[in-house]
Amino acid sequence: MGPKTVSSSSSAFFSLGFSLVTSRTPAAIHRARFDRRPAIHHPRSADRLRPSIPTNSSALIAIIADEDTVTGFLLAGVGNVDLRKKTNYLIVDNKTTVKQIEDAFKEFTTREDIAIVLISQYVANMIRFLVDSYNRPVPAILEIPSKDHPYDPAHDSVLSRVKYLFSAESVASDRR
């Protein structure tokens, strides 16, 4: 028997074993194949008391820093403006008052949708009493260097807490 010839009718297309899936749109097929989101595990009863990062996709990073640093993070996709026109960043320049920095820090640390607050170490030194007194795990406060002011580990509150914890552990292990 010779090779089969395909006629121009659509019945020949289906006779070769091809079929069209009409119940699903191409977008639905793409999502079914490629949208592999991890399963969200419900917290156990003991874990309910621990603060946790929001599990939805709206956990944000807030930033308080100079214009160049904030612009870099905004270009990386960190920026967000919600429906109430509230942003998740504060640009600090020579016209910014300490009160504005304090208010932004308090707002960012009390918002439920923020998981991390990045603050320039130079700016954190302006409100050091607030940064040092902050003791909640979420949102985490991270001090970062800026273009004009290098990072100084002696002024980092997170690093000093870690050193304190490790020194306390080493003293406790020496007593055993």
C-alpha atoms as one frame of an Amber mdcrd trajectory, in Angstrom:
protein
   0.000   0.000   0.000   1.368   3.442  -0.876   1.720   6.479   1.335  -1.470
   8.140   2.502  -2.332  11.421   0.967  -3.837  14.097   3.144  -6.768  15.859
   1.674  -7.621  19.448   2.433 -10.549  18.435   4.587 -10.334  18.551   8.354
 -11.363  14.904   8.644  -7.938  13.882   7.390  -6.361  15.971  10.145  -8.306
  14.083  12.809  -7.696  10.716  11.171  -3.961  11.120  11.690  -4.480  11.039
  15.446  -4.626  14.755  16.189  -7.457  16.221  18.177  -8.312  19.678  19.337
  -9.067  20.341  22.966 -11.920  22.769  22.826 -12.857  22.774  26.493  -9.622
  24.494  27.600  -8.260  27.771  26.394  -4.548  28.079  25.555  -4.050  30.170
  28.698  -5.639  27.470  30.855  -3.442  24.813  29.273  -0.348  26.945  29.890
  -1.307  27.473  33.536  -1.985  23.775  34.014   1.451  22.868  32.661   3.691
  25.602  34.007   2.055  27.078  37.111   3.683  24.975  39.790   3.029  26.904
  42.983   4.204  25.301  46.201   1.503  24.018  48.468   0.768  26.231  51.445
   1.061  24.230  54.621  -1.244  25.178  57.421   0.568  26.005  60.634   0.390
  23.498  63.420  -1.266  24.509  66.630   2.102  25.106  68.348   3.280  27.290
  65.469   0.273  29.614  65.704   1.868  31.607  68.507   5.015  32.353  66.495
   4.893  35.415  64.263   5.232  34.519  60.634   5.759  36.198  57.314   2.488
  36.567  55.389   1.971  33.512  53.178   0.210  35.334  50.385   2.114  36.932
  47.560   1.791  40.435  48.986   4.699  40.352  51.457   6.678  43.490  50.678
  10.096  44.934  51.344  10.075  48.494  52.676  13.074  50.781  52.329  14.181
  53.966  54.077  17.324  55.388  52.501  18.859  58.059  50.305  17.573  58.696
  46.792  20.177  56.602  44.948  19.648  53.552  47.154  15.855  53.759  46.961
  15.998  54.256  43.185  18.145  51.139  42.808  15.687  49.046  44.786  12.734
  50.544  42.907  14.373  49.590  39.610  14.798  46.072  40.985  11.035  45.880
  41.548  10.713  46.537  45.276   8.393  49.550  44.968   4.687  49.375  45.683
   1.858  51.900  45.885  -1.407  50.622  47.352  -4.941  51.830  46.737  -4.638
  54.482  49.454  -1.551  55.908  47.656   0.753  54.657  50.433   4.226  53.679
  49.316   6.624  51.181  50.834   9.635  53.495  50.671  10.882  56.808  52.023
  13.526  58.859  50.267  15.666  60.656  52.843  17.435  63.839  51.795  18.648
  66.951  53.596  15.058  68.284  53.777  13.660  65.174  55.483  13.046  65.659
  59.201  13.767  63.093  61.885  10.038  63.075  62.683   9.239  61.969  59.113
  11.807  59.172  59.378  10.377  58.067  62.735   6.831  58.072  61.361   7.842
  56.040  58.303   9.727  53.528  60.466   6.739  53.126  62.798   4.353  52.770
  59.861   6.485  50.181  58.060   7.014  48.096  61.206   3.290  47.993  61.976
   2.005  47.210  58.484   0.892  43.607  58.037   2.001  43.357  54.403   5.678
  44.182  55.006   8.116  41.360  55.783  11.465  43.222  55.663  12.423  46.841
  56.322  15.707  47.894  54.738  17.114  51.036  56.300  20.308  52.835  55.449
  22.681  52.696  58.400  23.214  56.442  58.203  19.449  56.973  58.490  19.168
  54.321  61.212  21.698  56.277  63.284  19.276  59.227  63.212  16.586  57.101
  64.875  18.880  54.675  66.699  16.659  54.606  69.794  13.736  53.269  67.713
  15.813  50.732  65.806  17.458  49.397  68.967  14.166  49.169  70.862  12.432
  47.269  68.044  12.315  43.602  69.054   9.748  41.844  66.859  10.966  39.243
  64.352   8.570  40.281  61.566   9.162  42.564  59.817  12.903  42.051  60.012
  15.010  45.217  60.163  18.199  45.166  58.096  20.678  48.020  58.033  22.388
  48.513  54.691  25.216  50.780  53.514  24.566  53.742  51.274  26.608  55.257
  48.487  27.989  58.078  50.625  28.220  56.313  53.997  29.951  52.924  54.320
  28.668  50.151  56.553  29.951  50.219  60.143  29.395  46.916  61.993  29.849
  48.647  65.355  26.531  50.474  64.882  24.450  47.571  63.548  21.827  46.563
  66.112  21.172  43.150  64.529  24.860  42.267  64.507  25.262  43.375  68.119
  22.322  41.152  69.151  23.849  38.180  67.340  27.202  38.771  69.025  25.459
  38.999  72.387  23.613  35.719  71.802  26.746  33.880  70.713  28.772  35.236
  73.616  26.039  34.137  76.027  26.040  30.665  74.457  29.819  30.382  74.716
  29.717  31.390  78.395  26.969  28.830  79.047  28.896  26.079  77.237  32.054
  26.867  79.253  30.156  26.272  82.504  29.233  22.711  81.542
